[in-house]
mmCIF file of C-alpha atoms in Angstrom:
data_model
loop_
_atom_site.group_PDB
_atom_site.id
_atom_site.type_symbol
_atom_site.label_atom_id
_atom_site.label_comp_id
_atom_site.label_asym_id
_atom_site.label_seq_id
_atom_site.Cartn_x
_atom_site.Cartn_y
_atom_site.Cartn_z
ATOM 1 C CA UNK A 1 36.953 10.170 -27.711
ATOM 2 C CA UNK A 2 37.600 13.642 -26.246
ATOM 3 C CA UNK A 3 36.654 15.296 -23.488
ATOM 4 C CA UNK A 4 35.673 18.612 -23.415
ATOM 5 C CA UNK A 5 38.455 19.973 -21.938
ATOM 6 C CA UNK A 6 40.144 18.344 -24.732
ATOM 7 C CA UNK A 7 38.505 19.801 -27.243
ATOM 8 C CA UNK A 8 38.661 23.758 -25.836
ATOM 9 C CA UNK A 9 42.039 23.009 -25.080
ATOM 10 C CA UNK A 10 42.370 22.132 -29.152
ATOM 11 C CA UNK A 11 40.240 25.286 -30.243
ATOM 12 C CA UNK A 12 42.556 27.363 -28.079
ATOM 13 C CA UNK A 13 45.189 26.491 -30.266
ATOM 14 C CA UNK A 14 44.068 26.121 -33.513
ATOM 15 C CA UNK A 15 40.601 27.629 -33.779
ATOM 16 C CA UNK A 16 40.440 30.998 -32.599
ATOM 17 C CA UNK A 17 43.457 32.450 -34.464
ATOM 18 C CA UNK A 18 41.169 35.354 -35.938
ATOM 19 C CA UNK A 19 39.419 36.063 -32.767
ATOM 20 C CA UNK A 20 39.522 39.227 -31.304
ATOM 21 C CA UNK A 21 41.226 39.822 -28.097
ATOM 22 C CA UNK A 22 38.547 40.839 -25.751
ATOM 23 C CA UNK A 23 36.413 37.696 -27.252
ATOM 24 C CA UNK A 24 39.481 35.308 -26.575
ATOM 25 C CA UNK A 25 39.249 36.785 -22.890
ATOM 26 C CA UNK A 26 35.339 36.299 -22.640
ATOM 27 C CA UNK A 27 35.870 32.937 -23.454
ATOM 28 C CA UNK A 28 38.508 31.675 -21.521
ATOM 29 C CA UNK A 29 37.211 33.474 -18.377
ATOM 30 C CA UNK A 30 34.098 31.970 -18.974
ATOM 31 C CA UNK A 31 36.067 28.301 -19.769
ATOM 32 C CA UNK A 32 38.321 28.925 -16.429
ATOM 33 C CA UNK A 33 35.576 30.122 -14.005
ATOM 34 C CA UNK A 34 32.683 28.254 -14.827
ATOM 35 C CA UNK A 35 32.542 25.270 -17.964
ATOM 36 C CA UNK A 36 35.789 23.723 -16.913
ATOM 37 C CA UNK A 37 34.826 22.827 -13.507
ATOM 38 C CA UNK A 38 31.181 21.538 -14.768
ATOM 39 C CA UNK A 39 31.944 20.139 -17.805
ATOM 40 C CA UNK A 40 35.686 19.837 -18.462
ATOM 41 C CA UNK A 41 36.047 16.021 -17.404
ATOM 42 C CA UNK A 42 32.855 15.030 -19.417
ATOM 43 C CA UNK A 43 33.101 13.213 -22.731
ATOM 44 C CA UNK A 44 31.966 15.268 -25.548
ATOM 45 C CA UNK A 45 29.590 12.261 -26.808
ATOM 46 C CA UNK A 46 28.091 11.429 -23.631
ATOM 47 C CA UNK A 47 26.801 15.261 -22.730
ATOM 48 C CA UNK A 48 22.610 14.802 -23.038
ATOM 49 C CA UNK A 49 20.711 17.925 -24.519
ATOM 50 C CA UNK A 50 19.017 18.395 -20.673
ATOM 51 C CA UNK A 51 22.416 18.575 -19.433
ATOM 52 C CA UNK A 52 22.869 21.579 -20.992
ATOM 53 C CA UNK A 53 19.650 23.183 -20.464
ATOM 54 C CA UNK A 54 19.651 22.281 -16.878
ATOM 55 C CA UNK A 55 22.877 23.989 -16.417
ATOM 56 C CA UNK A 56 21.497 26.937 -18.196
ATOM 57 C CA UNK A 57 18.200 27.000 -16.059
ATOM 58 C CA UNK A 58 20.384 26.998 -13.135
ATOM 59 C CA UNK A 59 22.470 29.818 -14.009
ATOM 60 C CA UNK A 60 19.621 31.755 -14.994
ATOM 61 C CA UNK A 61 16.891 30.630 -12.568
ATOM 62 C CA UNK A 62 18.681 29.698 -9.387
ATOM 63 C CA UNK A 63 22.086 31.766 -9.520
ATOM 64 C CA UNK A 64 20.312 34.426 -11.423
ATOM 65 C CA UNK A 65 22.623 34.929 -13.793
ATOM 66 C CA UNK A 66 21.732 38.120 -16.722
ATOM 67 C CA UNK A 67 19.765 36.686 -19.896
ATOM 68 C CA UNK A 68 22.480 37.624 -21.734
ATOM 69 C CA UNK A 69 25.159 36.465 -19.423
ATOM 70 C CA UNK A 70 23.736 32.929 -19.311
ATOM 71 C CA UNK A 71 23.606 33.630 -23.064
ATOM 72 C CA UNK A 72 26.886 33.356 -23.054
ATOM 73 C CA UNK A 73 27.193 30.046 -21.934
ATOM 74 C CA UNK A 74 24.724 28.750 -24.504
ATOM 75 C CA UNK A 75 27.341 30.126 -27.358
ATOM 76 C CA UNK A 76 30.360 28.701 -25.721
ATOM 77 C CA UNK A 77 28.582 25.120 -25.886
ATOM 78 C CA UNK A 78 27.518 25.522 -29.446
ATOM 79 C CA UNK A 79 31.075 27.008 -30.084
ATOM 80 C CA UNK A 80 32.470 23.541 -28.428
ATOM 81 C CA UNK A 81 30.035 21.855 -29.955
ATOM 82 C CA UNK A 82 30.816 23.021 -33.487
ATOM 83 C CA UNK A 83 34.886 22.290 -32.951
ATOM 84 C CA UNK A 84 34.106 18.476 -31.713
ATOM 85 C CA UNK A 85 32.212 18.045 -35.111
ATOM 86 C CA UNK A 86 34.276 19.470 -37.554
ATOM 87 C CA UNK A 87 37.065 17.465 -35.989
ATOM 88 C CA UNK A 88 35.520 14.259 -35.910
ATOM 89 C CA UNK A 89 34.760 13.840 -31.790
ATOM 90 C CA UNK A 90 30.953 14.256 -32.365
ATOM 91 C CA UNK A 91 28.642 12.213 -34.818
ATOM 92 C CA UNK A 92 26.455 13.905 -37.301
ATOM 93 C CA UNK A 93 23.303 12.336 -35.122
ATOM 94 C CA UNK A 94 24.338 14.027 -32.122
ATOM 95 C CA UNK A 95 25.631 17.666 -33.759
ATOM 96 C CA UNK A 96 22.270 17.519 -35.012
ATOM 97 C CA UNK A 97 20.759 16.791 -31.969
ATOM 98 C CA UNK A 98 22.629 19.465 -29.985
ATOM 99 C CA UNK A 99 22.995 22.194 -32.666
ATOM 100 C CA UNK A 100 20.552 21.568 -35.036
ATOM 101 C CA UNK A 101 17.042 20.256 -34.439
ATOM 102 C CA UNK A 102 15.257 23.153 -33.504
ATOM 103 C CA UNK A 103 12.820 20.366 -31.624
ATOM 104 C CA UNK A 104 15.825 18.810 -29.594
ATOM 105 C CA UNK A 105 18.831 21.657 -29.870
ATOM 106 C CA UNK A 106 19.971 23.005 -26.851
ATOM 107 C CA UNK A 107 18.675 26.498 -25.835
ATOM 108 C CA UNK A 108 17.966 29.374 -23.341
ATOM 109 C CA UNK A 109 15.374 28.804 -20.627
ATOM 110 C CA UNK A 110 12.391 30.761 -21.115
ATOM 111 C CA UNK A 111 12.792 34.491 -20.054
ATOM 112 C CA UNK A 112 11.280 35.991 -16.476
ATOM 113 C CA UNK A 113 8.378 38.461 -17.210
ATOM 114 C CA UNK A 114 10.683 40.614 -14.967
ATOM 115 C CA UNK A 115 13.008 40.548 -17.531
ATOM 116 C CA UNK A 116 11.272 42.117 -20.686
ATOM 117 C CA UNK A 117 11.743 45.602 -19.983
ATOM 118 C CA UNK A 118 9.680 48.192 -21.457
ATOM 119 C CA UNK A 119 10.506 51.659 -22.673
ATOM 120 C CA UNK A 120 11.634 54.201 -20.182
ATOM 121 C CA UNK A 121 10.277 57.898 -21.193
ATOM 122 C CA UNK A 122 12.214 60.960 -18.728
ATOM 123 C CA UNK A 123 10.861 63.895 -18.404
ATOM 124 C CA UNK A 124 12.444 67.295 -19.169
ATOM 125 C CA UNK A 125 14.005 67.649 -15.602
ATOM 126 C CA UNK A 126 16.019 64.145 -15.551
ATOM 127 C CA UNK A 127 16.960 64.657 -19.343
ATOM 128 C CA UNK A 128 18.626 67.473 -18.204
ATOM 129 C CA UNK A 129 20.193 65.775 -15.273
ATOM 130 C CA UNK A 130 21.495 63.062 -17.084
ATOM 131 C CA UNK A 131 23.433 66.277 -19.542
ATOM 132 C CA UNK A 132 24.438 67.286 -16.153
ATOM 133 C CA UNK A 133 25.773 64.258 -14.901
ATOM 134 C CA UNK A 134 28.030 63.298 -18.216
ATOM 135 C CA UNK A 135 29.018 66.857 -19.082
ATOM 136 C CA UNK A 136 32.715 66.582 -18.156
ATOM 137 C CA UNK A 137 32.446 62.574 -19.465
ATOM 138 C CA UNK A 138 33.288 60.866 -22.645
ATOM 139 C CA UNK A 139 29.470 60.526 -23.143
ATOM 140 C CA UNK A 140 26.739 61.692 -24.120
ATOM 141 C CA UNK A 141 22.775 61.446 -23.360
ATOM 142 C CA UNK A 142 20.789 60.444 -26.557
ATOM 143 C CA UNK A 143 19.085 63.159 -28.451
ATOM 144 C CA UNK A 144 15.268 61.680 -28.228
ATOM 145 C CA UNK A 145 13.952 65.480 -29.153
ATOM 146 C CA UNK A 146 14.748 64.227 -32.951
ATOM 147 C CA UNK A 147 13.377 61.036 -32.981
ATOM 148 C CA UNK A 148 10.260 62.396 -31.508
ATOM 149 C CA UNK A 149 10.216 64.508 -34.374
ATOM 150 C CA UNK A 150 10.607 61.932 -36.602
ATOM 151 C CA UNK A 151 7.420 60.156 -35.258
ATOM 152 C CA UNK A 152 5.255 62.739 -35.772
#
């Protein structure tokens, strides 16, 4: 049996070798300042599909965490998930039942209408604006005049 602390403390070492830096650091910030604390002294087999999707929820609902923040969290379990199966910590039954069951598998709590954004269209004036603004930056506003064109 392994806790999950255990078990990110055993992908840390051996499973991540051919991650990228800045995903390494997204990880272990989200490990250090978050799963640790909630999850770290739990045993990988006991954790319960709502546990996970409460903790979600209350990221997203309660702390109001992004979507895709608290989407994060949802790949770091599946990612801990996957490393206490292919090393033997987690049955087949309950990998499936985490991972895999698209009836029982642990996911994202249902987005806020506030969320789903719809297309922004600027006028003439802020277009120009926003040129304005990043003229003497490393960026640039998109060119919508061609896709426009491309539409019609």
């Amino acid at each position: 049996r392994k806790t999950v602390k255990e078990i990110y403390d055993e992908y840390s070492l051996c499973g991540r070798k051919d991650k990228a830096f800045a995903t390494i650091k997204k990880q272990d910030a989200l490990w250090n300042n978050h799963l640790l604390h909630s999850f770290g002294d739990k045993y990988v087999d006991e954790i319960r599909v709502a546990d996970i999707n409460d903790y979600l929820a209350e990221l997203y609902n309660v702390k109001d965490y992004s979507y895709g923040y608290t989407e994060s969290f949802l790949k770091m379990f599946y990612l801990l998930f996957g490393q206490a199966y292919s090393r033997g910590y987690l049955s087949t039954k309950d990998y499936n039942r985490l991972c895999m069951n698209k009836n029982s598998k642990i996911k994202m709590p249902k987005k806020r209408s506030t969320d789903v954004k719809e297309i922004e269209i600027y006028t003439d004036k802020q277009i120009a604006a926003f040129d304005k603004y990043f003229e003497d930056k490393n960026v640039k506003t998109a060119d919508v005049y061609f896709i426009l064109l491309m539409k019609i």
